[in-house]
Amino acid sequence: MAVATAYKVPLIRAGVAAKSAETVPLRGVDGTHLADVDMAPPLAATLTVAELRRRPVGEAPSAETFRRMGELFGTATLNGLTPADYCEMQSRSAGVPISVARRSVTDMAETCANAPLRVAAERPAGAATTVGAGEIRAVWLRRGDTLSVIAPSNNPGTHTQWVHALAYGYQLLVRPGTRDPFTPSRLIAAALEAGMEPSRLSLLPGGHATADALVKAADLSLVFGGDAAIRRYADNPGLVPRGPGRSKLLHTGPITDRALEVICDSVAYDAGLRCTNASAVFTDGDPMELGQAIARRLAALVAAPPQTSEAQLPVMPIEQARAMRAHLSSRLAGAVEVTAPLYQDGGVADLGDGSAALRPAVLVCDRPDHPGGGIELPFACVWVLPWSRRDPVTPLKDTLALSVVSDDEELALTLLREPSIRKVVVGGLPTHAAGPTSPHDGYLSGDLMEVRAYGVAPRP
C-alpha cells in the first residue's frame, strides 16, 4: 500500500475541512501508526448543529447524485486512498478481515444507487408528493432537519443506514467509531464529489463528550452500540437506537449438512461482526450433538492478519482479545464450551505482531433460559440451547433476525407475529439474508419520517 503513516483523517464541518486543535494517532490492531485523526471537541459539535439551523435544507439529493456517489465510493481515489488502499486501512485499523471491507465497497455502491428506490418503496401509499389547489392530502415529511449518527467500528456495512437518511433529506453529522473513521470519511468524500450539498455532511470524530453534545443538539440521533451506549441516551426523545441484534436460529429435525451450512454461515459471516450474525441456536434435538457438529466446522476458520486475503476471524490487540475470552469464561455457569478441545493453543490465536484473532466459541447450555442466549460478543460466539414446541416463542423473543432451519412455514409465521422478533426467514436462509427493500429493524423512515396533512384552498 502506498499510503504513508502520516495519512490524515480531517474534521469536516458542513462539507468543509476545518482546523482542529487536537489530533490523535490511530494505530492498527498490531500497533502500527496508520493515520492521524482530527478531533472535534463538544463545542465544535454544538456549533456545527447551530450553523446548520441557519441554512435552508432544501430538497433531497437527486437519484443521479446518489448513483454517482456510489460509483465514486467503489472506484475513485478519495481522500488520497484508492479502493484497495481504503480496504487495507479499514481492515488493519478495525481488525475486520479485508474480505469484509472489499465486499462492503460493492454493497455501499449498490446501497447508494438504490437509495431513491428504497425511499420510494418506504413512502406510504397514501402520501402525496404534490398537493394541488382545492386538495387536502397526506404528505410525508421529516421529523426534523439534523440527524447525528453515533457510528460503530464493527462492520463498514452499518454505514449504509445513514445513506438512507440522506435520501430522506436530512443534514447529517457523523461521529465515527474510534477504529473506523475511514468508511464514513470515504462516503462523505464520495457524496461531495458527486455534487451533494455540503451542508448535508459533517464528520466529527471525538469521544463520549462529543457524542453527547451531538445527541443533545441534533433533532434526532441514530445511535449504534451495546446496551450501555443505548442506555446512555435513553432519556433523549430523539433517540433512534440500533443496539445488539441477539439474532438467533431455530433448528428442528435431523442434523444435515445443509442445516450446518446455514447455521455456521449465520454465525460466522463477515467474521461474526454483524448484528444479524446468530449468537444463539435453539434446537429440538440434542444440543450437545448439534453444538459439537457446529464446533467442528467453525474451528476450521483461518486466523490471520486482517489485511490478508485468507483472514476469516476478527483481530484485536492481544491483551484485548485475552480480556474478551476471560469475560466469556466468566459467563459459562451451566454451559460447556465444546470448541475448547479443538484448539491446541486456546481460543486466542497469537499472530506474533501484538495482535490476536478470536477463534470461534460454541457453548452448549442445559436449559432454554440460560443467560448465554442473550449474550452477544464481537466475534463468532454462539450458544446452543434446548427448545420445545410446548413453549415455542418465549426463548426466541428479543431477536433482530431469526432463521427457522426447517420447512415449517406455519411455525415461522407464528414467530413472525411476536413483536420483539424483527425478521424471520425460513427454509434454509441465513440470518443475514436480506432483500433490496426488506427492513433491517423496521424501516429507518419509521423513526425519521411521519405523515401529516396539508391542504390548499381552491383558487377563486
Coordinates of C-alpha atoms in Angstrom, one line a residue:
M1 CA 0.0 0.0 0.0
A2 CA 1.3 3.4 -1.0
V3 CA -0.2 5.3 2.0
A4 CA 2.3 6.8 4.4
T5 CA 1.8 6.7 8.2
A6 CA 1.2 10.5 8.1
Y7 CA -2.2 10.0 6.4
K8 CA -4.7 12.4 7.8
V9 CA -8.4 12.0 8.5
P10 CA -9.8 15.5 8.5
L11 CA -12.6 17.1 10.5
I12 CA -15.4 18.1 8.2
R13 CA -18.0 20.7 9.2
A14 CA -20.9 21.3 6.8
G15 CA -18.8 19.8 4.0
V16 CA -15.7 21.8 4.6
A17 CA -12.5 20.6 6.2
A18 CA -11.9 22.5 9.4
K19 CA -8.9 23.1 11.7
S20 CA -8.7 21.0 14.8
A21 CA -6.8 21.8 18.0
E22 CA -6.4 18.2 18.8
T23 CA -5.1 15.3 16.5
V24 CA -4.8 11.8 17.8
P25 CA -2.8 8.9 16.3
L26 CA -4.8 5.9 15.0
R27 CA -3.0 2.6 15.3
G28 CA -3.7 -0.7 13.7
V29 CA -4.6 -3.7 15.7
D30 CA -0.9 -4.6 15.6
G31 CA 0.1 -1.2 17.0
T32 CA 1.3 0.3 13.6
H33 CA 0.7 4.0 13.2
L34 CA -1.8 4.2 10.4
A35 CA -3.2 7.8 10.5
D36 CA -3.7 11.0 12.4
V37 CA -7.4 11.9 13.1
D38 CA -8.5 15.4 13.7
M39 CA -10.8 15.5 16.7
A40 CA -13.9 17.6 17.2
P41 CA -14.4 18.9 20.8
P42 CA -18.0 19.0 22.1
L43 CA -18.3 22.8 21.4
A44 CA -17.5 22.2 17.7
A45 CA -20.3 19.7 17.5
T46 CA -22.8 22.1 19.1
L47 CA -21.7 25.0 16.9
T48 CA -21.9 22.9 13.8
V49 CA -25.5 22.0 14.5
A50 CA -26.3 25.6 15.3
E51 CA -24.7 26.7 12.0
L52 CA -26.8 24.1 10.1
R53 CA -30.0 25.5 11.6
R54 CA -29.3 28.8 9.9
R55 CA -29.2 27.2 6.5
P56 CA -32.1 26.1 4.3
V57 CA -32.3 22.3 3.9
G58 CA -33.9 22.2 0.5
E59 CA -35.0 19.1 -1.5
A60 CA -33.3 15.7 -1.0
P61 CA -30.4 15.0 -3.4
S62 CA -31.2 13.6 -6.8
A63 CA -31.1 10.0 -7.9
E64 CA -28.2 10.8 -10.1
T65 CA -26.3 12.3 -7.2
F66 CA -26.7 9.0 -5.3
R67 CA -25.8 6.9 -8.3
R68 CA -22.6 8.9 -8.8
M69 CA -21.8 8.8 -5.0
G70 CA -21.9 5.0 -5.1
E71 CA -19.8 4.8 -8.2
L72 CA -17.2 7.1 -6.7
F73 CA -17.1 5.2 -3.5
G74 CA -16.4 2.0 -5.3
T75 CA -13.9 3.2 -8.0
A76 CA -12.4 6.5 -7.2
T77 CA -9.3 7.7 -5.3
L78 CA -10.9 9.7 -2.4
N79 CA -9.0 11.4 0.4
G80 CA -5.9 10.1 -1.3
L81 CA -7.0 6.4 -1.0
T82 CA -7.8 4.1 -3.8
P83 CA -10.5 1.5 -3.1
A84 CA -7.7 -1.1 -2.4
D85 CA -6.0 1.4 0.0
Y86 CA -9.2 2.1 1.8
C87 CA -9.9 -1.7 2.3
E88 CA -6.4 -2.2 3.7
M89 CA -6.6 0.8 6.1
Q90 CA -10.1 -0.2 7.3
S91 CA -9.1 -3.8 7.9
R92 CA -5.9 -3.0 9.7
S93 CA -7.5 -0.5 11.9
A94 CA -10.8 -2.2 12.8
G95 CA -9.4 -5.7 12.7
V96 CA -12.1 -6.8 10.3
P97 CA -10.9 -9.3 7.6
I98 CA -10.2 -7.4 4.4
S99 CA -12.7 -9.6 2.5
V100 CA -15.4 -7.8 4.5
A101 CA -14.1 -4.4 3.5
R102 CA -13.9 -5.5 -0.1
R103 CA -17.5 -6.7 -0.1
S104 CA -18.6 -3.5 1.6
V105 CA -17.2 -1.5 -1.4
T106 CA -19.7 -3.3 -3.6
D107 CA -22.5 -3.2 -1.1
M108 CA -22.1 0.5 -0.5
A109 CA -22.1 1.4 -4.2
E110 CA -25.3 -0.6 -4.6
T111 CA -26.9 1.0 -1.5
C112 CA -26.2 4.5 -2.8
A113 CA -27.5 3.7 -6.3
N114 CA -30.7 2.2 -4.9
A115 CA -31.3 4.7 -2.1
P116 CA -34.0 6.7 -4.0
L117 CA -35.8 3.4 -4.9
R118 CA -35.7 2.4 -1.3
V119 CA -37.2 5.7 -0.2
A120 CA -40.0 5.3 -2.8
A121 CA -40.7 1.8 -1.5
E122 CA -41.0 3.1 2.0
R123 CA -43.2 6.1 1.3
P124 CA -46.8 5.4 2.5
A125 CA -49.1 4.7 -0.4
G126 CA -51.5 7.4 0.5
A127 CA -48.8 10.2 0.9
A128 CA -48.8 12.7 -2.0
T129 CA -45.7 14.2 -3.5
T130 CA -47.6 17.3 -4.5
V131 CA -50.8 18.9 -3.3
G132 CA -53.0 20.9 -5.7
A133 CA -55.4 23.7 -5.2
G134 CA -58.6 22.5 -3.6
E135 CA -56.9 19.4 -2.0
I136 CA -56.2 18.3 1.5
R137 CA -53.8 15.4 1.3
A138 CA -51.4 13.3 3.4
V139 CA -47.8 14.3 2.9
W140 CA -44.6 12.5 4.1
L141 CA -42.2 14.8 5.9
R142 CA -39.0 14.6 8.0
R143 CA -39.4 14.8 11.8
G144 CA -36.5 17.2 11.9
D145 CA -33.7 18.6 9.8
T146 CA -30.5 17.4 11.5
L147 CA -29.5 13.8 12.3
S148 CA -26.5 12.9 14.3
V149 CA -25.0 9.4 13.8
I150 CA -23.0 7.8 16.6
A151 CA -21.4 5.2 14.5
P152 CA -19.6 1.9 15.4
S153 CA -16.4 0.3 14.1
N154 CA -17.6 -3.3 13.9
N155 CA -18.6 -3.5 10.3
P156 CA -18.4 -1.0 7.4
G157 CA -21.8 -2.1 6.3
T158 CA -23.5 -0.3 9.2
H159 CA -22.9 3.0 7.4
T160 CA -25.4 2.0 4.7
Q161 CA -28.2 3.0 7.0
W162 CA -27.4 6.7 7.2
V163 CA -27.2 6.8 3.4
H164 CA -30.9 6.3 3.5
A165 CA -31.3 9.3 5.9
L166 CA -29.5 11.5 3.3
A167 CA -32.2 10.3 0.8
Y168 CA -34.9 11.5 3.1
G169 CA -33.3 14.9 3.0
Y170 CA -31.5 15.1 6.4
Q171 CA -28.4 17.1 7.2
L172 CA -26.0 14.5 8.8
L173 CA -23.4 14.8 11.5
V174 CA -21.4 11.6 11.8
R175 CA -19.3 10.8 14.8
P176 CA -17.3 7.8 13.6
G177 CA -16.3 4.8 15.6
T178 CA -12.8 5.2 17.0
R179 CA -11.4 2.3 14.9
D180 CA -13.1 3.1 11.6
P181 CA -13.1 6.8 10.6
F182 CA -12.2 5.6 7.0
T183 CA -15.6 4.4 5.9
P184 CA -17.7 7.5 6.7
S185 CA -14.8 9.7 5.6
R186 CA -14.8 8.0 2.2
L187 CA -18.6 8.1 1.9
I188 CA -18.7 11.8 2.7
A189 CA -15.9 12.5 0.1
A190 CA -17.8 10.5 -2.5
A191 CA -21.0 12.4 -1.8
L192 CA -19.3 15.8 -2.0
E193 CA -17.5 14.8 -5.2
A194 CA -20.9 13.7 -6.6
G195 CA -22.2 17.2 -6.1
M196 CA -24.2 16.8 -2.8
E197 CA -24.9 20.0 -0.9
P198 CA -22.0 20.4 1.5
S199 CA -24.2 21.4 4.4
R200 CA -25.7 17.8 4.5
L201 CA -22.4 16.2 5.5
S202 CA -20.2 16.6 8.6
L203 CA -17.6 14.3 10.1
L204 CA -16.9 15.0 13.8
P205 CA -14.5 12.4 15.4
G206 CA -14.4 12.5 19.1
G207 CA -15.1 10.8 22.4
H208 CA -18.1 10.4 24.5
A209 CA -18.4 14.1 25.3
T210 CA -18.6 14.9 21.5
A211 CA -21.2 12.2 21.0
D212 CA -23.2 13.6 24.0
A213 CA -23.1 17.1 22.5
L214 CA -24.3 15.8 19.1
V215 CA -27.2 13.8 20.6
K216 CA -28.3 16.8 22.7
A217 CA -28.1 19.3 19.8
A218 CA -29.4 17.4 16.8
D219 CA -33.1 16.9 16.1
L220 CA -32.7 13.2 16.0
S221 CA -29.8 10.7 16.7
L222 CA -29.1 7.4 15.2
V223 CA -27.0 5.6 17.9
F224 CA -25.2 2.3 17.3
G225 CA -23.8 0.4 20.2
G226 CA -24.2 -2.1 23.0
D227 CA -26.7 -1.9 25.8
A228 CA -24.6 0.6 27.7
A229 CA -24.5 3.0 24.8
I230 CA -28.2 2.8 24.3
R231 CA -28.9 3.3 28.0
R232 CA -26.7 6.4 27.9
Y233 CA -29.2 8.2 25.7
A234 CA -32.4 6.5 26.7
D235 CA -33.9 9.7 28.0
N236 CA -33.4 11.6 24.8
P237 CA -36.7 11.9 22.9
G238 CA -34.9 12.0 19.5
L239 CA -33.0 8.7 20.1
V240 CA -33.2 6.1 17.3
P241 CA -31.4 3.1 18.8
R242 CA -29.6 0.4 16.9
G243 CA -28.4 -1.9 19.7
P244 CA -27.3 -5.5 19.9
G245 CA -29.1 -7.8 17.5
R246 CA -29.2 -11.0 19.5
S247 CA -30.0 -12.8 16.3
K248 CA -30.9 -16.5 16.6
L249 CA -31.6 -19.7 14.7
L250 CA -34.2 -22.4 15.4
H251 CA -33.2 -25.8 14.2
T252 CA -35.7 -28.6 14.1
G253 CA -35.4 -32.2 12.8
P254 CA -32.2 -34.1 11.8
I255 CA -28.7 -32.6 11.7
T256 CA -27.9 -32.3 8.0
D257 CA -25.0 -30.8 6.1
R258 CA -27.3 -28.2 4.7
A259 CA -28.6 -27.2 8.2
L260 CA -25.0 -27.0 9.4
E261 CA -24.1 -24.8 6.4
V262 CA -26.9 -22.4 7.2
I263 CA -26.1 -22.3 11.0
C264 CA -22.3 -21.7 10.5
D265 CA -22.9 -19.1 7.8
S266 CA -25.3 -17.3 10.1
V267 CA -22.8 -17.3 13.0
A268 CA -19.5 -16.5 11.1
Y269 CA -20.5 -14.4 8.0
D270 CA -18.4 -11.3 7.9
A271 CA -16.3 -12.7 10.8
G272 CA -19.3 -12.7 13.1
L273 CA -19.3 -8.9 13.4
R274 CA -22.8 -8.1 12.2
C275 CA -25.8 -7.6 14.4
T276 CA -27.6 -10.1 12.1
N277 CA -25.0 -12.8 13.0
A278 CA -26.6 -15.5 15.1
S279 CA -25.4 -15.6 18.7
A280 CA -27.8 -18.4 19.8
V281 CA -29.1 -21.6 18.2
F282 CA -32.1 -23.4 19.7
T283 CA -32.8 -27.0 18.8
D284 CA -35.5 -29.6 19.4
G285 CA -32.8 -32.2 19.2
D286 CA -29.7 -32.9 21.3
P287 CA -27.9 -29.6 21.9
M288 CA -24.6 -31.3 22.6
E289 CA -24.7 -33.3 19.3
L290 CA -25.6 -30.2 17.4
G291 CA -23.0 -28.0 19.2
Q292 CA -20.2 -30.4 18.5
A293 CA -21.1 -30.5 14.8
I294 CA -21.1 -26.7 14.7
A295 CA -17.8 -26.5 16.5
R296 CA -16.0 -28.9 14.1
R297 CA -16.9 -26.6 11.2
L298 CA -16.2 -23.3 12.8
A299 CA -12.9 -24.4 14.3
A300 CA -11.6 -24.7 10.7
L301 CA -11.9 -20.9 10.1
V302 CA -8.5 -19.3 9.5
A303 CA -6.7 -17.0 11.9
A304 CA -4.6 -14.5 10.0
P305 CA -3.7 -10.8 10.0
P306 CA -6.9 -8.9 8.9
Q307 CA -5.3 -7.3 5.8
T308 CA -4.5 -10.8 4.3
S309 CA -7.0 -12.5 1.9
E310 CA -7.1 -15.7 4.0
A311 CA -8.2 -14.0 7.2
Q312 CA -11.7 -15.1 8.4
L313 CA -11.7 -14.0 12.0
P314 CA -11.8 -10.7 13.8
V315 CA -8.4 -9.4 15.1
M316 CA -7.7 -7.0 18.0
P317 CA -4.7 -6.2 20.2
I318 CA -3.7 -9.4 22.0
E319 CA -4.4 -8.1 25.6
Q320 CA -7.9 -7.0 24.5
A321 CA -8.5 -10.4 22.9
R322 CA -7.4 -12.2 26.1
A323 CA -9.7 -10.0 28.1
M324 CA -12.6 -10.8 25.8
R325 CA -12.0 -14.5 26.3
A326 CA -11.7 -14.1 30.0
H327 CA -15.0 -12.3 30.1
L328 CA -16.6 -15.2 28.2
S329 CA -15.2 -17.7 30.6
S330 CA -16.8 -15.9 33.5
R331 CA -20.2 -16.4 31.9
L332 CA -20.1 -20.2 31.4
A333 CA -22.0 -21.4 34.5
G334 CA -24.3 -24.2 33.3
A335 CA -22.7 -24.3 29.8
V336 CA -19.9 -26.3 28.2
E337 CA -17.5 -24.8 25.6
V338 CA -17.2 -27.6 23.1
T339 CA -14.7 -25.7 20.9
A340 CA -12.0 -25.7 23.7
P341 CA -10.7 -29.2 23.0
L342 CA -10.3 -28.3 19.3
Y343 CA -7.7 -25.5 19.9
Q344 CA -4.2 -26.6 21.0
D345 CA -3.2 -23.1 22.0
G346 CA -6.6 -21.8 23.2
G347 CA -9.3 -19.5 21.9
V348 CA -6.9 -16.6 21.3
A349 CA -4.7 -17.0 18.2
D350 CA -1.5 -15.0 18.8
L351 CA -0.5 -13.6 15.4
G352 CA 3.0 -12.7 16.6
D353 CA 2.8 -8.9 15.9
G354 CA 1.0 -7.8 19.1
S355 CA -2.4 -8.7 17.7
A356 CA -4.6 -11.8 18.0
A357 CA -7.5 -13.4 16.3
L358 CA -10.5 -14.5 18.3
R359 CA -11.3 -18.1 17.4
P360 CA -15.0 -19.2 17.4
A361 CA -16.6 -20.3 20.6
V362 CA -19.5 -22.8 20.7
L363 CA -21.2 -23.2 24.1
V364 CA -23.8 -25.8 24.9
C365 CA -26.4 -24.9 27.5
D366 CA -28.5 -27.2 29.6
R367 CA -31.7 -25.1 29.6
P368 CA -33.5 -22.7 27.2
D369 CA -33.4 -19.8 29.6
H370 CA -29.7 -19.9 30.1
P371 CA -28.4 -16.2 30.1
G372 CA -26.0 -17.1 27.4
G373 CA -28.9 -17.0 24.9
G374 CA -28.8 -13.2 25.3
I375 CA -25.1 -12.6 25.2
E376 CA -23.6 -11.1 22.0
L377 CA -19.9 -10.6 21.6
P378 CA -17.9 -9.2 18.7
F379 CA -16.7 -12.5 17.2
A380 CA -18.2 -15.8 16.2
C381 CA -19.6 -16.9 19.6
V382 CA -22.7 -19.0 19.6
W383 CA -24.8 -20.6 22.4
V384 CA -26.7 -23.8 21.7
L385 CA -29.8 -24.3 23.8
P386 CA -32.7 -26.7 24.0
W387 CA -36.1 -25.7 22.6
S388 CA -39.6 -27.3 22.8
R389 CA -42.9 -26.8 21.0
R390 CA -44.5 -26.6 24.4
D391 CA -43.2 -23.0 24.6
P392 CA -42.1 -22.2 21.1
V393 CA -42.0 -18.4 21.3
T394 CA -40.6 -17.3 24.7
P395 CA -37.0 -18.4 24.3
L396 CA -36.8 -16.6 20.9
K397 CA -38.0 -13.2 21.9
D398 CA -35.9 -10.0 21.6
T399 CA -34.4 -11.1 18.3
L400 CA -33.3 -8.9 15.3
A401 CA -33.1 -11.7 12.8
L402 CA -34.4 -15.3 13.2
S403 CA -33.7 -18.1 10.8
V404 CA -36.0 -21.2 11.1
V405 CA -33.9 -24.0 9.8
S406 CA -36.7 -26.2 8.7
D407 CA -39.6 -26.1 6.2
D408 CA -42.2 -25.4 8.8
E409 CA -43.7 -22.1 7.5
E410 CA -46.6 -22.3 9.9
L411 CA -44.1 -22.2 12.8
A412 CA -42.2 -19.4 11.1
L413 CA -45.4 -17.3 10.7
T414 CA -46.3 -17.9 14.4
L415 CA -42.8 -16.5 15.3
L416 CA -43.2 -13.5 13.0
R417 CA -46.3 -12.4 14.9
E418 CA -44.1 -11.9 18.0
P419 CA -43.5 -8.2 18.0
S420 CA -40.0 -8.5 19.5
I421 CA -38.8 -10.7 16.6
R422 CA -38.0 -8.2 13.8
K423 CA -37.2 -10.5 10.9
V424 CA -37.9 -14.2 10.2
V425 CA -36.5 -16.3 7.4
V426 CA -37.3 -19.9 6.8
G427 CA -36.3 -22.9 4.7
G428 CA -32.5 -22.6 4.6
L429 CA -31.9 -18.8 4.5
P430 CA -29.2 -17.5 6.9
T431 CA -29.9 -14.8 9.5
H432 CA -28.1 -12.1 7.5
A433 CA -30.1 -12.7 4.3
A434 CA -31.9 -9.5 3.1
G435 CA -33.9 -8.3 0.2
P436 CA -33.4 -4.9 -1.6
T437 CA -36.3 -3.3 0.2
S438 CA -36.7 -5.5 3.3
P439 CA -36.4 -3.7 6.6
H440 CA -33.5 -4.1 8.9
D441 CA -35.0 -3.2 12.3
G442 CA -38.1 -1.8 10.8
Y443 CA -37.7 0.9 8.2
L444 CA -35.5 3.8 9.3
S445 CA -38.1 6.1 7.9
G446 CA -40.4 4.8 10.6
D447 CA -38.3 6.8 13.0
L448 CA -37.2 9.7 10.8
M449 CA -40.3 10.4 8.8
E450 CA -44.0 11.0 9.5
V451 CA -47.3 11.6 7.7
R452 CA -49.0 14.9 8.2
A453 CA -51.9 16.6 6.5
Y454 CA -51.6 19.6 4.1
G455 CA -54.3 21.5 2.3
V456 CA -54.5 24.2 -0.3
A457 CA -57.7 26.3 -0.7
P458 CA -59.4 26.3 -4.1
R459 CA -58.4 29.1 -6.3
P460 CA -61.1 31.7 -6.9

